[in-house]
Short mmCIF file of C-alpha atoms in Angstrom, two decimals:
data_model
loop_
_atom_site.label_atom_id
_atom_site.label_comp_id
_atom_site.label_asym_id
_atom_site.label_seq_id
_atom_site.Cartn_x
_atom_site.Cartn_y
_atom_site.Cartn_z
CA MET S 1 192.23 -27.72 -35.56
CA ILE S 2 190.84 -24.22 -35.05
CA ASP S 3 187.44 -24.10 -33.38
CA PRO S 4 184.83 -22.75 -35.83
CA ILE S 5 183.42 -20.58 -33.04
CA ARG S 6 185.02 -19.09 -29.97
CA LEU S 7 183.56 -16.43 -27.70
CA GLU S 8 185.78 -14.84 -25.07
CA LYS S 9 184.12 -12.94 -22.25
CA LEU S 10 181.61 -11.52 -24.69
CA THR S 11 179.59 -8.72 -23.17
CA VAL S 12 176.86 -6.62 -24.76
CA ARG S 13 175.34 -3.63 -23.00
CA TYR S 14 172.58 -1.31 -24.13
CA GLY S 15 172.80 1.73 -21.88
CA ARG S 16 172.33 0.35 -18.40
CA THR S 17 170.89 -2.94 -19.60
CA THR S 18 173.26 -5.89 -20.00
CA ALA S 19 172.13 -8.30 -22.75
CA CYS S 20 174.97 -10.77 -22.26
CA ALA S 21 177.73 -10.79 -19.72
CA ASP S 22 181.14 -12.48 -19.87
CA VAL S 23 180.04 -15.29 -22.17
CA THR S 24 182.89 -17.66 -22.97
CA LEU S 25 182.28 -20.73 -25.10
CA ALA S 26 183.74 -22.76 -27.95
CA VAL S 27 182.16 -24.82 -30.70
CA PRO S 28 184.68 -27.43 -31.81
CA ALA S 29 184.67 -28.78 -35.38
CA GLY S 30 181.88 -31.31 -35.92
CA ALA S 31 179.86 -30.23 -32.89
CA VAL S 32 176.18 -29.30 -32.94
CA TYR S 33 175.85 -26.60 -30.31
CA ALA S 34 172.34 -25.63 -29.21
CA LEU S 35 172.10 -22.31 -27.37
CA LEU S 36 168.95 -22.10 -25.29
CA GLY S 37 167.46 -19.21 -23.40
CA ARG S 38 164.14 -17.57 -22.71
CA ASN S 39 163.08 -14.58 -24.78
CA GLY S 40 165.28 -11.66 -23.84
CA ALA S 41 168.03 -13.88 -22.38
CA GLY S 42 170.58 -12.38 -24.78
CA LYS S 43 170.66 -14.96 -27.61
CA SER S 44 170.10 -12.51 -30.46
CA SER S 45 172.76 -10.06 -29.29
CA LEU S 46 175.20 -12.94 -28.99
CA VAL S 47 174.45 -14.19 -32.51
CA ARG S 48 174.79 -10.68 -33.99
CA CYS S 49 178.22 -10.29 -32.36
CA LEU S 50 179.22 -13.73 -33.54
CA LEU S 51 178.38 -12.82 -37.14
CA GLY S 52 180.11 -9.46 -36.93
CA GLU S 53 176.88 -7.52 -37.32
CA GLN S 54 177.32 -5.84 -33.98
CA ARG S 55 180.32 -4.76 -31.97
CA PRO S 56 180.52 -6.27 -28.48
CA SER S 57 180.80 -3.83 -25.54
CA ALA S 58 183.61 -6.00 -24.23
CA GLY S 59 185.19 -9.34 -25.04
CA ARG S 60 185.60 -10.90 -28.45
CA ALA S 61 183.94 -13.27 -30.90
CA PHE S 62 185.95 -15.42 -33.31
CA LEU S 63 184.92 -17.34 -36.43
CA PHE S 64 187.60 -19.81 -37.49
CA GLY S 65 190.10 -17.89 -35.39
CA GLU S 66 189.34 -14.52 -37.01
CA SER S 67 187.75 -11.69 -35.07
CA SER S 68 184.15 -11.46 -36.24
CA TRP S 69 184.11 -7.69 -35.92
CA LYS S 70 187.43 -6.90 -37.59
CA SER S 71 187.86 -9.42 -40.37
CA ARG S 72 184.83 -11.51 -40.96
CA ARG S 73 185.12 -11.73 -44.75
CA GLY S 74 187.32 -14.83 -44.88
CA ALA S 75 185.40 -16.60 -42.15
CA MET S 76 182.01 -15.81 -43.65
CA ALA S 77 183.03 -17.63 -46.85
CA ARG S 78 183.19 -20.77 -44.69
CA THR S 79 179.94 -20.05 -42.84
CA GLY S 80 176.29 -20.41 -43.82
CA VAL S 81 173.71 -18.37 -41.95
CA VAL S 82 169.96 -18.77 -41.59
CA PRO S 83 168.78 -15.61 -39.80
CA GLU S 84 165.76 -15.49 -37.54
CA ASP S 85 163.96 -13.14 -39.93
CA PRO S 86 164.42 -14.14 -43.58
CA ASP S 87 166.03 -11.04 -45.07
CA ALA S 88 166.26 -11.72 -48.81
CA PRO S 89 165.00 -9.02 -51.22
CA LEU S 90 161.24 -9.52 -51.52
CA ALA S 91 161.03 -9.07 -55.29
CA MET S 92 163.63 -11.71 -56.18
CA THR S 93 162.69 -15.33 -56.92
CA ALA S 94 164.62 -18.26 -55.46
CA ARG S 95 166.26 -18.78 -58.84
CA GLN S 96 167.38 -15.13 -59.03
CA LEU S 97 168.73 -15.29 -55.48
CA ASP S 98 170.71 -18.39 -56.42
CA ALA S 99 172.16 -16.62 -59.48
CA PHE S 100 173.10 -13.63 -57.33
CA CYS S 101 174.91 -15.77 -54.75
CA ARG S 102 176.75 -17.67 -57.48
CA ARG S 103 178.46 -14.43 -58.43
CA VAL S 104 179.42 -13.66 -54.82
CA TYR S 105 180.76 -17.04 -53.70
CA PRO S 106 183.71 -18.68 -55.45
CA ARG S 107 182.42 -22.21 -54.73
CA TRP S 108 178.70 -22.22 -55.37
CA ASP S 109 176.62 -25.29 -56.15
CA SER S 110 173.45 -24.20 -57.95
CA ASP S 111 172.44 -27.82 -58.58
CA ALA S 112 172.46 -28.54 -54.85
CA VAL S 113 170.38 -25.41 -54.18
CA ALA S 114 167.86 -26.43 -56.86
CA ALA S 115 167.70 -29.99 -55.49
CA ARG S 116 167.01 -28.72 -51.97
CA LEU S 117 164.30 -26.33 -53.13
CA GLU S 118 162.67 -29.20 -55.00
CA ARG S 119 162.83 -31.46 -51.94
CA PHE S 120 161.23 -28.69 -49.89
CA GLY S 121 158.63 -28.07 -52.58
CA VAL S 122 159.47 -24.36 -52.95
CA PRO S 123 158.50 -22.86 -56.32
CA PRO S 124 161.73 -21.45 -57.86
CA ARG S 125 159.98 -18.72 -59.89
CA THR S 126 157.85 -17.10 -57.18
CA ALA S 127 158.97 -13.81 -55.67
CA PHE S 128 160.47 -14.26 -52.19
CA GLY S 129 157.94 -11.85 -50.69
CA ARG S 130 155.04 -14.03 -51.83
CA LEU S 131 156.33 -17.26 -50.28
CA SER S 132 154.96 -18.60 -46.99
CA LYS S 133 156.98 -18.14 -43.81
CA GLY S 134 158.07 -21.79 -43.92
CA GLN S 135 159.10 -21.54 -47.57
CA LYS S 136 161.13 -18.40 -46.88
CA GLY S 137 163.04 -20.27 -44.19
CA GLN S 138 163.64 -23.12 -46.61
CA VAL S 139 165.01 -20.77 -49.29
CA MET S 140 167.33 -19.25 -46.67
CA LEU S 141 168.55 -22.72 -45.66
CA ALA S 142 169.09 -23.81 -49.27
CA LEU S 143 171.11 -20.63 -49.92
CA ALA S 144 173.03 -20.96 -46.65
CA LEU S 145 174.20 -24.41 -47.74
CA GLY S 146 174.92 -23.36 -51.34
CA HIS S 147 178.65 -22.86 -50.80
CA SER S 148 179.06 -26.05 -48.74
CA PRO S 149 179.95 -24.18 -45.54
CA GLU S 150 182.00 -25.78 -42.78
CA LEU S 151 179.84 -24.01 -40.21
CA LEU S 152 176.10 -23.49 -40.24
CA VAL S 153 174.55 -20.86 -37.95
CA LEU S 154 170.79 -21.14 -37.45
CA ASP S 155 168.82 -18.58 -35.45
CA ASP S 156 165.63 -20.24 -34.20
CA PRO S 157 165.20 -22.29 -37.40
CA THR S 158 161.92 -24.06 -36.54
CA LEU S 159 160.10 -20.89 -35.53
CA GLY S 160 156.80 -20.72 -37.42
CA LEU S 161 157.32 -24.01 -39.28
CA ASP S 162 154.53 -26.56 -39.58
CA ALA S 163 155.19 -30.24 -38.79
CA VAL S 164 156.04 -31.15 -42.40
CA ALA S 165 158.47 -28.27 -42.92
CA ARG S 166 160.01 -28.96 -39.54
CA ARG S 167 160.65 -32.59 -40.47
CA ALA S 168 162.20 -31.54 -43.79
CA LEU S 169 164.51 -29.15 -41.92
CA PHE S 170 165.72 -31.87 -39.53
CA GLU S 171 166.30 -34.28 -42.42
CA GLU S 172 168.31 -31.65 -44.25
CA ILE S 173 170.47 -30.91 -41.21
CA VAL S 174 171.01 -34.60 -40.40
CA GLY S 175 171.94 -35.24 -44.05
CA GLU S 176 174.40 -32.36 -43.97
CA LEU S 177 176.01 -33.72 -40.79
CA ALA S 178 176.24 -37.22 -42.28
CA ASP S 179 177.64 -36.14 -45.63
CA ARG S 180 180.06 -33.42 -44.65
CA GLY S 181 180.40 -33.30 -40.88
CA THR S 182 179.33 -29.65 -40.83
CA SER S 183 179.62 -27.86 -37.49
CA VAL S 184 176.37 -26.27 -36.36
CA PHE S 185 175.56 -23.45 -33.95
CA LEU S 186 171.89 -22.80 -33.37
CA THR S 187 169.53 -21.01 -31.06
CA THR S 188 166.17 -22.64 -30.52
CA HIS S 189 163.02 -22.98 -28.48
CA ASP S 190 162.37 -26.38 -30.08
CA LEU S 191 164.16 -28.41 -27.43
CA ALA S 192 162.45 -31.71 -28.20
CA GLY S 193 163.32 -31.40 -31.89
CA PHE S 194 167.03 -30.85 -31.37
CA GLU S 195 167.46 -33.11 -28.35
CA GLY S 196 168.74 -36.00 -30.47
CA ILE S 197 170.83 -33.87 -32.82
CA ALA S 198 172.68 -31.47 -30.52
CA THR S 199 175.97 -32.67 -29.04
CA ARG S 200 176.45 -29.72 -26.70
CA VAL S 201 174.05 -27.38 -24.94
CA GLY S 202 174.43 -23.84 -23.64
CA ILE S 203 171.80 -22.14 -21.52
CA LEU S 204 171.72 -18.35 -21.28
CA LYS S 205 169.93 -16.92 -18.30
CA GLU S 206 169.65 -13.16 -17.94
CA GLY S 207 172.71 -12.75 -20.14
CA ARG S 208 174.88 -15.28 -18.33
CA LEU S 209 175.89 -18.66 -19.66
CA VAL S 210 174.80 -20.87 -16.77
CA VAL S 211 175.18 -24.20 -18.61
CA ASP S 212 177.81 -25.12 -21.24
CA GLU S 213 178.10 -28.88 -21.43
CA GLU S 214 177.93 -32.05 -23.53
CA ILE S 215 174.27 -33.07 -23.67
CA GLU S 216 174.94 -36.60 -22.39
CA ALA S 217 176.77 -35.32 -19.33
CA LEU S 218 174.08 -32.72 -18.68
CA LYS S 219 171.32 -35.31 -18.77
CA SER S 220 173.17 -37.77 -16.58
CA ARG S 221 173.48 -35.32 -13.70
CA PHE S 222 169.87 -34.07 -13.62
CA ARG S 223 167.07 -36.04 -11.95
CA ARG S 224 163.66 -35.38 -10.47
CA ILE S 225 163.56 -36.77 -6.94
CA ARG S 226 160.19 -37.32 -5.28
CA TYR S 227 159.27 -38.68 -1.89
CA ALA S 228 156.40 -38.68 0.57
CA ASN S 229 155.95 -35.94 3.09
CA ARG S 230 156.01 -37.90 6.30
CA LEU S 231 159.15 -36.42 7.80
CA THR S 232 158.64 -32.77 6.93
CA GLU S 233 155.94 -32.36 9.57
CA THR S 234 158.46 -32.69 12.34
CA ARG S 235 161.07 -30.45 10.78
CA THR S 236 161.11 -26.70 10.60
CA ALA S 237 162.53 -26.44 7.10
CA PHE S 238 161.16 -28.43 4.19
CA GLY S 239 163.55 -30.55 2.22
CA THR S 240 166.61 -30.13 4.43
CA GLU S 241 167.41 -33.79 3.84
CA LEU S 242 168.20 -32.72 0.26
CA ASP S 243 171.17 -30.66 1.48
CA SER S 244 173.67 -33.13 0.04
CA PHE S 245 172.33 -32.28 -3.45
CA ASP S 246 172.35 -29.09 -5.47
CA ALA S 247 168.64 -28.63 -5.96
CA PRO S 248 167.75 -25.75 -8.30
CA ARG S 249 164.08 -26.41 -7.69
CA VAL S 250 162.34 -27.83 -4.63
CA ARG S 251 158.57 -27.86 -4.40
CA VAL S 252 156.40 -28.93 -1.52
CA ARG S 253 153.33 -30.78 -2.72
CA GLY S 254 150.41 -32.18 -0.78
CA TRP S 255 151.87 -35.66 -1.04
CA GLY S 256 155.48 -34.70 -0.36
CA ILE S 257 158.58 -33.19 -1.92
CA ASP S 258 159.21 -32.78 -5.64
CA ALA S 259 162.77 -31.66 -6.32
CA VAL S 260 165.06 -31.29 -9.32
CA VAL S 261 168.71 -32.00 -8.50
CA SER S 262 171.62 -31.06 -10.72
CA ASN S 263 174.38 -33.29 -9.31
CA PHE S 264 172.77 -36.70 -9.25
CA SER S 265 174.79 -39.89 -9.08
CA ASP S 266 173.75 -43.45 -8.20
CA GLU S 267 176.06 -43.37 -5.16
CA SER S 268 174.78 -40.09 -3.75
CA PHE S 269 171.20 -41.24 -4.25
CA GLU S 270 171.91 -44.45 -2.37
CA ARG S 271 173.28 -42.42 0.56
CA PHE S 272 170.25 -40.11 0.37
CA ARG S 273 167.84 -43.02 0.55
CA ALA S 274 169.53 -44.24 3.70
CA ILE S 275 168.12 -41.17 5.48
CA ASP S 276 165.28 -42.15 7.77
CA GLY S 277 161.92 -41.35 6.19
CA VAL S 278 162.88 -41.10 2.52
CA GLU S 279 163.31 -44.82 1.78
CA ASN S 280 160.61 -44.59 -0.87
CA ALA S 281 162.21 -41.73 -2.79
CA THR S 282 162.27 -42.15 -6.57
CA ALA S 283 164.59 -40.56 -9.13
CA GLU S 284 163.48 -39.98 -12.72
CA PRO S 285 165.45 -38.64 -15.67
CA LEU S 286 164.53 -35.26 -17.12
CA SER S 287 164.12 -34.33 -20.76
CA LEU S 288 166.18 -31.43 -22.09
CA GLU S 289 163.07 -29.29 -21.93
CA GLU S 290 162.51 -30.11 -18.25
CA ILE S 291 166.16 -29.37 -17.48
CA PHE S 292 165.85 -26.06 -19.32
CA VAL S 293 162.74 -25.09 -17.35
CA ALA S 294 164.44 -26.03 -14.07
CA VAL S 295 167.57 -24.02 -14.91
CA ALA S 296 166.19 -21.03 -16.83
CA GLY S 297 162.54 -20.88 -15.97
CA GLU S 298 162.78 -20.49 -12.26
CA GLU S 299 160.82 -17.54 -10.92
CA LYS S 300 162.22 -15.42 -8.16
CA GLY S 301 161.16 -16.69 -4.76
CA ASP S 302 160.48 -20.14 -6.18
CA LYS S 303 163.70 -21.57 -4.83
CA ARG S 304 163.80 -22.59 -1.21
CA MET W 1 164.29 -49.70 -39.11
CA ALA W 2 160.92 -51.21 -38.18
CA GLY W 3 160.52 -51.83 -34.47
CA LEU W 4 163.37 -49.57 -33.39
CA ARG W 5 162.04 -46.89 -31.09
CA ILE W 6 164.19 -44.40 -29.29
CA ASP W 7 163.35 -41.63 -26.88
CA PRO W 8 165.78 -38.69 -27.10
CA SER W 9 164.36 -37.28 -23.85
CA ASP W 10 165.39 -40.36 -21.87
CA ALA W 11 168.49 -40.19 -19.69
CA THR W 12 169.94 -43.28 -21.38
CA PRO W 13 172.33 -42.05 -24.09
CA ILE W 14 170.79 -42.35 -27.56
CA TRP W 15 173.66 -44.48 -28.91
CA SER W 16 172.96 -46.91 -26.07
CA GLN W 17 169.24 -46.97 -26.87
CA ILE W 18 170.02 -47.76 -30.53
CA GLU W 19 172.53 -50.43 -29.53
CA GLU W 20 170.05 -52.08 -27.16
CA GLY W 21 167.21 -51.74 -29.68
CA VAL W 22 169.15 -53.45 -32.47
CA ARG W 23 170.26 -56.20 -30.07
CA ARG W 24 166.64 -56.76 -29.12
CA LEU W 25 165.53 -56.95 -32.77
CA VAL W 26 168.31 -59.44 -33.51
CA ALA W 27 167.60 -61.49 -30.37
CA SER W 28 163.89 -61.70 -31.19
CA GLY W 29 164.55 -62.68 -34.79
CA ALA W 30 162.85 -59.53 -36.13
CA LEU W 31 166.19 -58.77 -37.79
CA ALA W 32 167.28 -62.04 -39.38
CA PRO W 33 170.93 -63.04 -39.88
CA GLY W 34 172.38 -61.66 -43.11
CA VAL W 35 169.78 -58.90 -43.45
CA ALA W 36 171.07 -55.43 -44.36
CA VAL W 37 170.53 -52.68 -41.79
CA PRO W 38 169.92 -49.07 -42.92
CA SER W 39 172.92 -46.84 -43.60
CA VAL W 40 174.03 -44.48 -40.84
CA ARG W 41 172.67 -41.56 -42.84
CA ASP W 42 169.24 -43.16 -43.38
CA LEU W 43 168.78 -44.33 -39.80
CA ALA W 44 169.91 -40.95 -38.43
CA SER W 45 167.45 -39.23 -40.71
CA GLU W 46 164.63 -41.60 -39.75
CA LEU W 47 165.26 -41.23 -36.01
CA ARG W 48 166.17 -37.53 -36.29
CA VAL W 49 169.40 -38.01 -34.39
CA ASN W 50 172.99 -37.00 -34.97
CA PRO W 51 174.64 -39.41 -37.48
CA ALA W 52 177.67 -39.66 -35.17
CA THR W 53 175.36 -41.22 -32.57
CA VAL W 54 174.17 -43.91 -35.00
CA ALA W 55 177.76 -44.50 -36.13
CA LYS W 56 178.82 -45.04 -32.52
CA ALA W 57 176.04 -47.60 -31.93
CA TYR W 58 176.87 -49.45 -35.18
CA GLN W 59 180.56 -49.47 -34.28
CA ARG W 60 179.84 -51.02 -30.89
CA LEU W 61 177.51 -53.60 -32.43
CA THR W 62 180.16 -54.44 -35.03
CA ASP W 63 182.83 -54.79 -32.33
CA ALA W 64 180.48 -57.09 -30.42
CA GLY W 65 179.89 -59.25 -33.49
CA VAL W 66 176.17 -58.49 -33.79
CA LEU W 67 176.66 -56.61 -37.08
CA THR W 68 179.26 -57.08 -39.80
CA VAL W 69 180.49 -54.49 -42.28
CA ARG W 70 181.07 -55.55 -45.88
CA ARG W 71 183.32 -52.93 -47.30
CA GLY W 72 181.68 -50.87 -50.00
CA GLU W 73 178.37 -52.68 -49.55
CA GLY W 74 176.97 -51.75 -46.19
CA THR W 75 176.26 -53.17 -42.77
CA TYR W 76 174.50 -56.48 -42.16
CA VAL W 77 173.25 -58.59 -39.28
CA ALA W 78 175.95 -61.19 -38.61
CA GLN W 79 175.25 -64.68 -39.96
CA GLU W 80 176.19 -66.43 -36.72
CA PRO W 81 175.36 -65.27 -33.23
CA PRO W 82 178.53 -63.66 -31.85
CA GLU W 83 180.99 -66.19 -30.42
CA LEU W 84 182.29 -64.33 -27.41
CA PRO W 85 184.77 -65.85 -24.98
CA ARG W 86 183.04 -66.83 -21.75
CA PRO W 87 184.72 -64.22 -19.48
CA GLU W 88 183.80 -61.46 -21.94
CA ARG W 89 180.22 -62.71 -22.09
CA THR W 90 180.01 -62.73 -18.30
CA ARG W 91 181.47 -59.23 -18.14
CA LEU W 92 178.96 -57.80 -20.63
CA LEU W 93 176.06 -59.53 -18.91
CA ARG W 94 177.09 -58.25 -15.46
CA GLN W 95 177.58 -54.74 -16.82
CA ALA W 96 174.04 -54.72 -18.22
CA ALA W 97 172.70 -56.24 -15.00
CA VAL W 98 174.26 -53.44 -12.95
CA ARG W 99 172.57 -50.87 -15.17
CA PHE W 100 169.21 -52.61 -14.81
CA ALA W 101 169.60 -53.03 -11.05
CA SER W 102 170.52 -49.34 -10.57
CA LEU W 103 167.49 -48.27 -12.58
CA ALA W 104 165.25 -50.56 -10.53
CA ALA W 105 166.75 -49.25 -7.30
CA THR W 106 166.30 -45.59 -8.28
CA LEU W 107 162.67 -46.36 -9.12
CA GLY W 108 162.23 -47.76 -5.63
CA VAL W 109 161.51 -51.28 -6.92
CA SER W 110 162.30 -54.39 -4.85
CA ALA W 111 164.74 -57.05 -6.06
CA GLU W 112 161.84 -59.50 -6.47
CA GLU W 113 159.87 -57.07 -8.63
CA ALA W 114 162.96 -56.39 -10.74
CA ALA W 115 163.57 -60.12 -11.21
CA ALA W 116 159.94 -60.58 -12.22
CA ALA W 117 160.26 -57.81 -14.80
CA LEU W 118 163.31 -59.55 -16.24
CA GLN W 119 161.43 -62.87 -16.45
CA PHE W 120 158.56 -61.11 -18.20
CA ALA W 121 160.90 -59.43 -20.69
CA TRP W 122 162.59 -62.77 -21.40
CA ARG W 123 159.24 -64.44 -22.09
CA SER W 124 157.98 -61.67 -24.36
CA LEU W 125 161.23 -61.92 -26.36
CA GLY W 126 160.39 -65.61 -26.92
CA ARG W 127 156.85 -64.72 -27.99
CA GLU W 128 158.08 -62.22 -30.56
CA LYS W 129 160.40 -64.87 -31.96
CA ALA W 130 157.71 -67.56 -32.02
CA GLY W 131 155.34 -65.17 -33.79
CA ARG W 132 157.70 -64.91 -36.78
CA PRO W 133 157.34 -67.22 -39.78
#
């Protein structure tokens, strides 16, 4: 089966600034891929290239095996998009937008659109420009799903949503996954919200894809290790006993060492604890958000 | 499903948390034999997790004889506690014990403390059961 999304060494430059560099990834059918990154990490440029709205400086983006830049028409008929900024004409009502789309898409389900808008509580006869930010997002989602796409692309979908609208969004996405096995590609800052829904996670840092992994595998290899400070006094370098681990973040606290390791295993931790002076070390799992902060949030000079 | 709590931020895979949670509800009697469990779609929606994750947990529980599927009707708690062959039972029990022991060890807990926690959990399971009509 053709992967709904494939990026090959995608690179976007603006003058001397590189927005994303050599990004290669695939979203297989049925996956829910969450792309994470701090503001300015290159997510928006990547999404624009993926949707054929922008030409990459180098490398290629494919939707259902077709080049997004050259021939996106066929692929876009199989893709639903919820853009970061709702871009529907402000004067049109939800009902008029639905009627417009029905003429564009060969398979269009107006009943499903109307049912979604009703579930969301969006008035169908109010001009788009007069809807709240949350309601605009909901109209965009209802329209994006109107042609029963095989792939749904969501650019920061929970941005600006209140708790109720956010819950409705998750229910809609989960329902879509259950009913039709839709593949999903999304960018988000709402890590806690998507932690249970995403199957795969990518982390962009300064334009580079530094993590591209199944979420279960990612979480199983990250741990926070903490232990008391009693041996560091006699050593010149702090935390050298952690050398057997990859530790993206090591902090020296008053009470001891607080480190995040990215290649944890029960066996390696057992060997670590055999080192004299760290017998009381503990290892705790990290949430996706904590992993993200450890990987992407690190300030220069923070790493030792 | 009342009483089923999961924590997506935990390192334990979510399907495993659901599997363990349903086992606990069945063991304590909170989910009685023959009772229908929510559909995959409904439970996924309630927990806000990927339906494939719920489906995986249900599949494992069905394979283990905790749940039964009635075609076209839905999924139910099995009438009888699962009759597993003794070696299989031992294997499953040891597997779970290894997981528990590794967790205890990584938390820096002694074997005695871990055993005490197990005793406590066993007793509170009994209390939950006794508290039911």
